[in-house]
Coordinates of C-alpha atoms in Angstrom, one line a residue:
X122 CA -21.1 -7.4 38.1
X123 CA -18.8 -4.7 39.8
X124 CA -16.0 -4.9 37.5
X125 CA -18.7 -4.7 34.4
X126 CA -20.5 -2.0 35.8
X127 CA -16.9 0.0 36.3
X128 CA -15.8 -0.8 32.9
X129 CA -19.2 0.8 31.6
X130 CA -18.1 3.9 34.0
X131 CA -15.0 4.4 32.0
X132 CA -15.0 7.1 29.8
X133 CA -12.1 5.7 27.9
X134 CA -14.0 2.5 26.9
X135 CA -17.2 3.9 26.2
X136 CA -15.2 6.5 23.5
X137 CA -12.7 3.5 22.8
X138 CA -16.2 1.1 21.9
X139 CA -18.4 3.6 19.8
X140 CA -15.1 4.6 17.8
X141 CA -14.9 0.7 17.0
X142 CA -18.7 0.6 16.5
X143 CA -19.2 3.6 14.2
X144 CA -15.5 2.4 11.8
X145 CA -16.3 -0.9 11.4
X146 CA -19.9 -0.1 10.3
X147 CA -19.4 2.4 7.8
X148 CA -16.4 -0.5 6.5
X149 CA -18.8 -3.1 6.5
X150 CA -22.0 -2.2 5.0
X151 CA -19.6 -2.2 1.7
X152 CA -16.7 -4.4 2.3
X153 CA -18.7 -7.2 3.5
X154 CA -19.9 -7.3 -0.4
X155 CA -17.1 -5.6 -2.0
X156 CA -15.7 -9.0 -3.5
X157 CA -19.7 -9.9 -4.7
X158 CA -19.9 -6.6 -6.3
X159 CA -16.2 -7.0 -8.3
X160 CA -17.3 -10.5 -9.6
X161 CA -21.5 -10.2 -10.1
X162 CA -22.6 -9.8 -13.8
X163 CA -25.7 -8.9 -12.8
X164 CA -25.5 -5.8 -10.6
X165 CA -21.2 -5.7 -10.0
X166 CA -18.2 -5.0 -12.4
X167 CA -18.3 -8.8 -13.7
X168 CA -14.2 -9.0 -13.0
X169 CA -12.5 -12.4 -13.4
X170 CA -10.8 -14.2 -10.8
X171 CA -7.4 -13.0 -11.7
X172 CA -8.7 -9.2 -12.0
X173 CA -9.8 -9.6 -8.1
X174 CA -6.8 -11.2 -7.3
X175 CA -4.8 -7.9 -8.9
X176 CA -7.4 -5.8 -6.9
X177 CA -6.6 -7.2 -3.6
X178 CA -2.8 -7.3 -4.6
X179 CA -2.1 -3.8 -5.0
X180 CA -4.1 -2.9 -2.0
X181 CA -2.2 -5.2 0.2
X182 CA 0.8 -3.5 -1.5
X183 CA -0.5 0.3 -0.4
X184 CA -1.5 -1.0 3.1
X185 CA 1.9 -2.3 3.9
X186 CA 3.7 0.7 3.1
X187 CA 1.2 2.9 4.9
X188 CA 0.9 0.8 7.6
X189 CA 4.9 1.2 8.4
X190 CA 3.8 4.8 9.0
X191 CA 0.9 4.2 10.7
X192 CA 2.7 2.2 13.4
X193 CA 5.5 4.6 14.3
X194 CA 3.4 7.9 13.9
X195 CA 0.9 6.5 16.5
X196 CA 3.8 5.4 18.6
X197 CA 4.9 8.7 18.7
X198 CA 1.7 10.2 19.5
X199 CA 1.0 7.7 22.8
X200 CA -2.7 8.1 23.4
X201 CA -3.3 11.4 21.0
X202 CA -5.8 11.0 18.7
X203 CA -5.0 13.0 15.7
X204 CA -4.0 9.9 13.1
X205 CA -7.6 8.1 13.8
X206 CA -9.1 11.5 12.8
X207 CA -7.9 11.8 9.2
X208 CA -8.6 8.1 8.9
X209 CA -12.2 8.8 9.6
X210 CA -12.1 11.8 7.2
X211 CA -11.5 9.9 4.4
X212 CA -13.9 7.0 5.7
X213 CA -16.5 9.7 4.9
X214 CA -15.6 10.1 1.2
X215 CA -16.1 6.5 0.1
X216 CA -19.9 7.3 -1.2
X217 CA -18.3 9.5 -3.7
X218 CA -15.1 8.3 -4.4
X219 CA -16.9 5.0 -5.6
X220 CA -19.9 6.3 -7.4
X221 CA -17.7 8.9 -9.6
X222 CA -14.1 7.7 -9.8
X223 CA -13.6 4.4 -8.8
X224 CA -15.8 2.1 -10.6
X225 CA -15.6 4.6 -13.8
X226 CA -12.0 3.8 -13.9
X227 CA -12.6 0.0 -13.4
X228 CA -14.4 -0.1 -16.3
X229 CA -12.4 2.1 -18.8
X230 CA -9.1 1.9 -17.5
X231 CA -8.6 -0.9 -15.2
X232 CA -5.3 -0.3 -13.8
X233 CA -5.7 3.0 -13.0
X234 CA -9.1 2.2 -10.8
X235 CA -6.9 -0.2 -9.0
X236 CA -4.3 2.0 -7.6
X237 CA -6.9 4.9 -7.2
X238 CA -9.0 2.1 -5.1
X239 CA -6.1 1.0 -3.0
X240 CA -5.1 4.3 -1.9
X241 CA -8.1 5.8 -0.5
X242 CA -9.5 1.9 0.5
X243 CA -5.8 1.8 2.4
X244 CA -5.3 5.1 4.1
X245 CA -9.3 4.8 5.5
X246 CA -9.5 1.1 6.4
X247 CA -7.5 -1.5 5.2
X248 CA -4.7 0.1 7.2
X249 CA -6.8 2.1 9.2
X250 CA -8.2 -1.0 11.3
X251 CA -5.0 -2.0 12.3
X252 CA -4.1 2.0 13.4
X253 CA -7.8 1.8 15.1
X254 CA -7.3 -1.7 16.7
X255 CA -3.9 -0.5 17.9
X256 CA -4.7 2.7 20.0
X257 CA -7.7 1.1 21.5
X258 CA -5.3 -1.9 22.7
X259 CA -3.2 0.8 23.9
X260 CA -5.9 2.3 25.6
X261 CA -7.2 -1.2 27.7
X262 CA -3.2 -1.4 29.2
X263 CA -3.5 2.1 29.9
X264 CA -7.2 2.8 31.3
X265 CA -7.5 -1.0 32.7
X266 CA -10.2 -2.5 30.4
X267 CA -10.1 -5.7 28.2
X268 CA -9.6 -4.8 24.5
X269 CA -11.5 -7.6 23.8
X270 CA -14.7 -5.9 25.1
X271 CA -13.9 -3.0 23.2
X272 CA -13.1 -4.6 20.2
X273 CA -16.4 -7.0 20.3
X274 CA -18.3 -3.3 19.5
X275 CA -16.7 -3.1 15.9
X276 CA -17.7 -6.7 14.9
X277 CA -21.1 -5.6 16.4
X278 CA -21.0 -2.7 14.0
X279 CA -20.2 -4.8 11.4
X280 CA -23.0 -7.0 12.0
X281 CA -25.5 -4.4 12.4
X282 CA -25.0 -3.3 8.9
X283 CA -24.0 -6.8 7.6
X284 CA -28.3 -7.6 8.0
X285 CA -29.0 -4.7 5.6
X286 CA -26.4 -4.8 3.3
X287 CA -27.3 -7.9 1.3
X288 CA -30.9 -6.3 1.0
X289 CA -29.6 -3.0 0.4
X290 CA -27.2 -4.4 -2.8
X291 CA -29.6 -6.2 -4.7
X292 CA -31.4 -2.5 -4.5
X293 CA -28.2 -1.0 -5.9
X294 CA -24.5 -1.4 -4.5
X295 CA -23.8 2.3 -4.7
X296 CA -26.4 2.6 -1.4
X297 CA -23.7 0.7 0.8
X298 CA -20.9 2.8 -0.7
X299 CA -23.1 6.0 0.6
X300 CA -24.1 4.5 3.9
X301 CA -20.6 4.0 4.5
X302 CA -19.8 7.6 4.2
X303 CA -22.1 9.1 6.7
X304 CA -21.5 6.4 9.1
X305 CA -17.9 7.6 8.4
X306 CA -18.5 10.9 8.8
X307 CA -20.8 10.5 12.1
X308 CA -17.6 8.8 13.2
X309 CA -16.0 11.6 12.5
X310 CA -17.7 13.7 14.0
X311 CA -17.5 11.9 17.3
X312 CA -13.8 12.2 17.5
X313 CA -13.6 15.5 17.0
X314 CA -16.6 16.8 19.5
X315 CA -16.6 14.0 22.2
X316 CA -13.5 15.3 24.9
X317 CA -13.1 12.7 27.7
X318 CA -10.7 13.0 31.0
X319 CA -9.6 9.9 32.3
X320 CA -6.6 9.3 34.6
X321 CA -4.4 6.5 33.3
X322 CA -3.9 3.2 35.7
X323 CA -0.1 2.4 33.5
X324 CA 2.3 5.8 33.6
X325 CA 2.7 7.9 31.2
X326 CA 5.0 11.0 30.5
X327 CA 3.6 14.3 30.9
X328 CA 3.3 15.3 27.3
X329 CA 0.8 12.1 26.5
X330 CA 3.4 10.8 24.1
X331 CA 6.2 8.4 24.4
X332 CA 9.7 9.9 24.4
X333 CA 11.6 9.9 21.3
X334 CA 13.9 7.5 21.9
X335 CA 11.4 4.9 22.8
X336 CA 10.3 5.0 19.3
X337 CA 11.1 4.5 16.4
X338 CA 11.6 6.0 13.4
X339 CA 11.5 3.9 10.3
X340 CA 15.6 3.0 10.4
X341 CA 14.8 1.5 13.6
X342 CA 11.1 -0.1 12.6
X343 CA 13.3 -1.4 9.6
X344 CA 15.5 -2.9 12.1
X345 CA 12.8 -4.9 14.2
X346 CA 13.0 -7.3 11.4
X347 CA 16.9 -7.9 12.3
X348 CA 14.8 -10.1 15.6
X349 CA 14.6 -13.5 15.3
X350 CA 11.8 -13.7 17.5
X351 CA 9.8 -11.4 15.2
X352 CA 10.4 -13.2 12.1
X353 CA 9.0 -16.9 13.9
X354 CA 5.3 -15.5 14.4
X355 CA 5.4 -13.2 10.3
X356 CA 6.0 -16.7 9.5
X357 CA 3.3 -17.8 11.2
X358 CA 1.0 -14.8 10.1
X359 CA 1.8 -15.6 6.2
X360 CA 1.4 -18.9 6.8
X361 CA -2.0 -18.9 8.3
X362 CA -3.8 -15.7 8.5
X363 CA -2.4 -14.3 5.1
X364 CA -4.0 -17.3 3.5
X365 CA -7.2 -17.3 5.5
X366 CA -7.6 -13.8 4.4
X367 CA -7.7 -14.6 0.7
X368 CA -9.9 -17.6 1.0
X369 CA -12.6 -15.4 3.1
X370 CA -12.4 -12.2 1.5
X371 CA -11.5 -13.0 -2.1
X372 CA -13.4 -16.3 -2.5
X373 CA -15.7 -17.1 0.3
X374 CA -18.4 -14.8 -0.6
X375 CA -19.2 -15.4 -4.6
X376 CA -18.6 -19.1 -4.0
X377 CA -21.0 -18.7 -1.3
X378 CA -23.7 -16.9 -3.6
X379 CA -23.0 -19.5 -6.4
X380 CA -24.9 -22.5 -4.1
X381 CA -28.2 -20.8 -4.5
X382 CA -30.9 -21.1 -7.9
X383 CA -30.0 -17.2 -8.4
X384 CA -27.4 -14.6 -7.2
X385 CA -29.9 -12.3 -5.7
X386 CA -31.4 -15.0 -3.1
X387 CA -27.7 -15.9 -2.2
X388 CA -26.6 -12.0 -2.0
X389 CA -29.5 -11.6 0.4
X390 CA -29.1 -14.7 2.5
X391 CA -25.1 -14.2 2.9
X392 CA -26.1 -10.5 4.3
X393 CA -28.0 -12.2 6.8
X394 CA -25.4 -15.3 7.5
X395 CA -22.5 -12.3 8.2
X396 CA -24.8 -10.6 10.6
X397 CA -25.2 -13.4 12.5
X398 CA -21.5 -15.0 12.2
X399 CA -20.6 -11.2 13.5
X400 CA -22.8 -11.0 16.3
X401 CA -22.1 -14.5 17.4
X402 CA -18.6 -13.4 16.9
X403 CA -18.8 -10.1 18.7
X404 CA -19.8 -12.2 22.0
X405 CA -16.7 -14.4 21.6
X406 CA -14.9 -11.7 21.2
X407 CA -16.4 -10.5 25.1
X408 CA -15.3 -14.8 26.0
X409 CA -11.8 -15.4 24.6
X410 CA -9.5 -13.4 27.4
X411 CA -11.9 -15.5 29.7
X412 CA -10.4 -18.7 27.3
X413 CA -7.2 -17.3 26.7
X414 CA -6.4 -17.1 30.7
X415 CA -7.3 -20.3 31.3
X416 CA -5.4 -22.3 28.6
X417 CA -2.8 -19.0 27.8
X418 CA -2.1 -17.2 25.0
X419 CA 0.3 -19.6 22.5
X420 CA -2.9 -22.2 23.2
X421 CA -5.4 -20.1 22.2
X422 CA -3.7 -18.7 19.1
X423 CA -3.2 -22.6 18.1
X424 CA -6.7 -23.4 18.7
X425 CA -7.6 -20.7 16.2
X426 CA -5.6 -21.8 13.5
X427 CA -6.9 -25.5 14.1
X428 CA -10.8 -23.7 13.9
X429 CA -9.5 -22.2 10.3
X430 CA -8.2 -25.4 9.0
X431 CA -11.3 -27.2 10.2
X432 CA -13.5 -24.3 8.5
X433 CA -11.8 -23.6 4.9
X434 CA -11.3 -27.7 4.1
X435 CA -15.0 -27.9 5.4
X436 CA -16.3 -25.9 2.4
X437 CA -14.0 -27.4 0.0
X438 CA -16.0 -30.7 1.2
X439 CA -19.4 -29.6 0.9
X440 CA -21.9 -27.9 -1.3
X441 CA -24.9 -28.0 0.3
X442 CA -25.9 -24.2 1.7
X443 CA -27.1 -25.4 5.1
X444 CA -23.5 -27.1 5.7
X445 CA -21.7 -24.5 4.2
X446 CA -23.7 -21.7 6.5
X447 CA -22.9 -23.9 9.1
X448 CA -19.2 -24.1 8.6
X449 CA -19.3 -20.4 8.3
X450 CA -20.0 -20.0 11.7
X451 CA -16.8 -21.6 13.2
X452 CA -15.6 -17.7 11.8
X453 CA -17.0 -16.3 14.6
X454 CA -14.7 -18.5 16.9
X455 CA -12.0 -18.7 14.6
X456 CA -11.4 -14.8 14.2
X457 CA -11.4 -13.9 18.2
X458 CA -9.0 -17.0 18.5
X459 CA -6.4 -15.5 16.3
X460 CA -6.8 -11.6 16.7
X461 CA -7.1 -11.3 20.8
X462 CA -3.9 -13.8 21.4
X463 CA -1.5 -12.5 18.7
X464 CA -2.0 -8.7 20.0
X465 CA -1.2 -10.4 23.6
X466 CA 1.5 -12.3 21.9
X467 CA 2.7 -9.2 20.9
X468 CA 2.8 -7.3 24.3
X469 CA 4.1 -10.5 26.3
X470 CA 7.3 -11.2 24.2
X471 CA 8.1 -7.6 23.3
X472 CA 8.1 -4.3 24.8
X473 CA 4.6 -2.9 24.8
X474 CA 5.6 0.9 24.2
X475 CA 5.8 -0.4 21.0
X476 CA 2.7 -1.8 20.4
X477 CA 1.3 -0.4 17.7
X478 CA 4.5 -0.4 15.7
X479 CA 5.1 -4.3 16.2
X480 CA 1.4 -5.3 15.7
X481 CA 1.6 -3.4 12.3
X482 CA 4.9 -5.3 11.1
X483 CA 4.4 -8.4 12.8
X484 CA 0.7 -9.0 12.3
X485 CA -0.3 -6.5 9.6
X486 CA 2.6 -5.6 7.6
X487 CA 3.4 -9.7 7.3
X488 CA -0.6 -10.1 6.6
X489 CA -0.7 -7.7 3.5
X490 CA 2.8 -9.3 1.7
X491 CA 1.6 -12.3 2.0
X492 CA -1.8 -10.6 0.1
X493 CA 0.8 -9.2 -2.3
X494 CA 2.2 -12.1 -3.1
X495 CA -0.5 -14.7 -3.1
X496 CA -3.7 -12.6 -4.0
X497 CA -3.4 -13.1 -7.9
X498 CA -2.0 -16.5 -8.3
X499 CA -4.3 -17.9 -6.2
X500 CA -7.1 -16.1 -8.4
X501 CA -5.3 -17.3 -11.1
X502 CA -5.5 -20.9 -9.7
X503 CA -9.0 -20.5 -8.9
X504 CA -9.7 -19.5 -12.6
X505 CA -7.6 -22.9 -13.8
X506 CA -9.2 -25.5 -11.0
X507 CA -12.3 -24.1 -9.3
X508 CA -13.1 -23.4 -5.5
X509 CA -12.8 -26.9 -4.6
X510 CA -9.4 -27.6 -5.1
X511 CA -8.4 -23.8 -4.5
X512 CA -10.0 -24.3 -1.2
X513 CA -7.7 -28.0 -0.4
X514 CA -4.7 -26.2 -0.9
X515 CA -5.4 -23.6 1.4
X516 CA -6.2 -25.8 3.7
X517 CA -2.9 -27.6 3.8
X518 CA -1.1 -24.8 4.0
X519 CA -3.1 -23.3 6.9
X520 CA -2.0 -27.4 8.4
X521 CA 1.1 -26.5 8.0
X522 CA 1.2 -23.3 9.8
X523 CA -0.7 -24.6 12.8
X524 CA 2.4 -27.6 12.9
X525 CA 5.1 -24.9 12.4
X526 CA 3.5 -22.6 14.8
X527 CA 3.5 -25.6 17.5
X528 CA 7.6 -25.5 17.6
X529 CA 8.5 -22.3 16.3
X530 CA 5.8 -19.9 18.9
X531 CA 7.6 -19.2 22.3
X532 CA 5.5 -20.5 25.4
X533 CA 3.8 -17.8 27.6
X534 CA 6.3 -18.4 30.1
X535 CA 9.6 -17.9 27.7
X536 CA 11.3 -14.7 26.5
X537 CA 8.7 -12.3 28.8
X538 CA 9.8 -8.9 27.3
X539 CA 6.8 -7.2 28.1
X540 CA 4.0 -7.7 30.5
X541 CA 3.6 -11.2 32.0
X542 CA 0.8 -13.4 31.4
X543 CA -0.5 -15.3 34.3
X544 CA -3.3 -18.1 34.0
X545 CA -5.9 -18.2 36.4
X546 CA -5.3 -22.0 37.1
X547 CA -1.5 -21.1 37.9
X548 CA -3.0 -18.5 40.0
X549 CA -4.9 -20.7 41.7
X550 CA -1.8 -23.3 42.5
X551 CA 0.7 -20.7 43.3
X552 CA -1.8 -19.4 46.1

């Protein structure tokens, strides 16, 4: 109880937790229905499977350039503040930007609704969350409080909103679009009014940034990719995460609707299974570090993948909605599993001043090629063979990765470039 109490009496993790809270709200009272409203006749843009696939492409393509920048400008700025504030700015102009220039341009000119989409959807959260997740990991080294508990208040967020937003789009989708703004700019408005002082527990320089040359610039980011090391766990990422990401996010949700007598039942019953999976999932999200020190990092990170195989071949195997909302649950495990240990893989094999540059290319950056490259022929197969079979070969791929990841991911206690990881039960023995 004393360490929880003095982790509620840091100012750092209370700022850290509502800035998680108030982004990941105002992303998902839209994005959790934002592949729903692309394919719905009824009330969405009716697009076909391959059109969605294109849509996810070419914002995976905009992320990962961004999110090259995002990594080494927050790198640069240490613990500064200044990137998350024009990421929340534009978070605040989704209601708008939707309403009277996205979905207009879906309709009459496809292509350039697309880019328009991916560039504002990129710069405010599809790279943003990876900026956002980033500084507050930097912030739990440097102000001594678990990132998971920090993070677990953004999927809390999320599922907040997640209970209305199923009600709230068989109304009319526009209202999540418009929620989403003033969340964003309430978020906004916390960073810029809401000063802290903290002391740091890690060192810092003076200034509050890291020196120049412990960063780098984008010859040098280029030039992480020249590290063997690196290249085993993108591998991994593509392998695993990259294809998770397209069967939850591109495919999950209309399949999901399709199980029910009409779309607006299963609209309103997903909104309430993805509150619950969140909230469920926020607690994990408190209860892996507590896992992950127990069995270590690489475990954990394999247990994750194993949860993901178990869950996307599950709903290739079943079509009942009680099994499938069952199955969707093992997100809530699977998601903690795979985020917390590959941020402390991260920080344990390489040197943590450059956090938020490595977890951009490693995890991120690896992430959205993968989207580039896989989003639209794997709408396109889903147009040719259904979910069933879309959702096998998945599966096996995600088999594969867990297999490769068993050989190719370097134990907790090899290569220790940054800041050793050391199990409870090996604390135990040593004393």
């Amino acid at each position: 109880m004393t360490g929880l109490s003095t982790t509620l009496r840091n100012p750092t993790y209370l700022h850290s937790s509502f800035s998680m809270l108030l982004f990941f709200a105002s992303w998902g009272i839209w994005w959790s229905f934002f592949q729903i409203w692309l394919t719905s006749e009824s009330n969405g843009l009716g697009l076909s499977g391959a059109q969605v696939g294109t849509v996810y492409s070419v914002n995976s393509l905009v992320t990962l350039f961004l999110m090259f920048g995002y990594g080494a400008l927050q790198d640069r700025l240490g613990l500064r503040k200044h990137l998350a504030v024009v990421i929340a700015a534009v978070t605040a102009l989704t209601g708008p930007f939707c309403m009277w220039v996205y979905q207009p341009l879906l309709q009459s000119h496809f292509m350039m609704g697309v880019i328009a989409g991916a560039v504002v959807f990129s710069v405010g959260f599809l790279a943003g969350v990876g900026l956002f997740e980033a500084l507050t990991e930097r912030y739990s080294r440097r102000f001594n409080f678990e990132y998971g508990q920090a993070r677990m208040w953004g999927s809390f967020g999320y599922a907040v909103v997640a209970l209305a937003a199923g009600f709230l789009f068989t109304i009319n989708p526009m209202l999540n679009f418009w929620i989403g703004s003033v969340l964003g700019l309430v978020h906004l408005l916390m960073l810029l009014l809401w000063r802290f002082e903290a002391q740091p527990v890690a060192p810092l320089p003076s200034s509050g940034k890291l020196s120049p040359a412990s960063t780098p610039g984008f010859r040098e980011m280029l030039g992480l990719f020249r590290l063997p090391s690196l290249w085993l766990i993108i591998v991994f990422v593509m392998l695993s995460w990259t294809f998770y990401t397209v069967f939850d996010q591109q495919m999950f949700p209309d399949f999901y609707t399709g199980l029910f007598e009409d779309q607006e039942t299963g609209q309103q019953v997903y909104g309430i299974l993805n509150s619950v999976q969140v909230f469920v999932e926020a607690a994990m999200l408190g209860l892996v570090p507590l896992l992950m020190r127990r069995v270590g990092v690489r475990s954990a990170l394999l247990l994750g993948v194993a949860i993901m195989f178990v869950r996307i071949l599950g709903c290739a195997l079943v079509d009942d909605p009680l099994l499938v909302s069952a199955i969707k649950m093992l997100h809530a495990i699977e998601t903690p599993l795979f985020i917390l240990p590959v941020f402390r893989y991260f920080t344990l094999h390489f040197n943590p001043a450059l956090s938020a540059t490595l977890y951009m290319v490693g995890f991120q950056v690896s992430s959205q090629i993968g989207n580039v490259l896989l989003s639209t022929p794997l709408g396109m197969l889903h147009d040719q063979v259904g979910y069933r079979q879309t959702f096998i070969t998945i599966s096996l791929v995600v088999l594969l990765a867990g297999v490769y990841g068993f050989f190719a991911l370097k134990k907790d206690d090899q290569q220790v470039m940054g800041d050793p990881f050391i199990r409870h039960s090996k604390t135990a023995v040593d004393a």
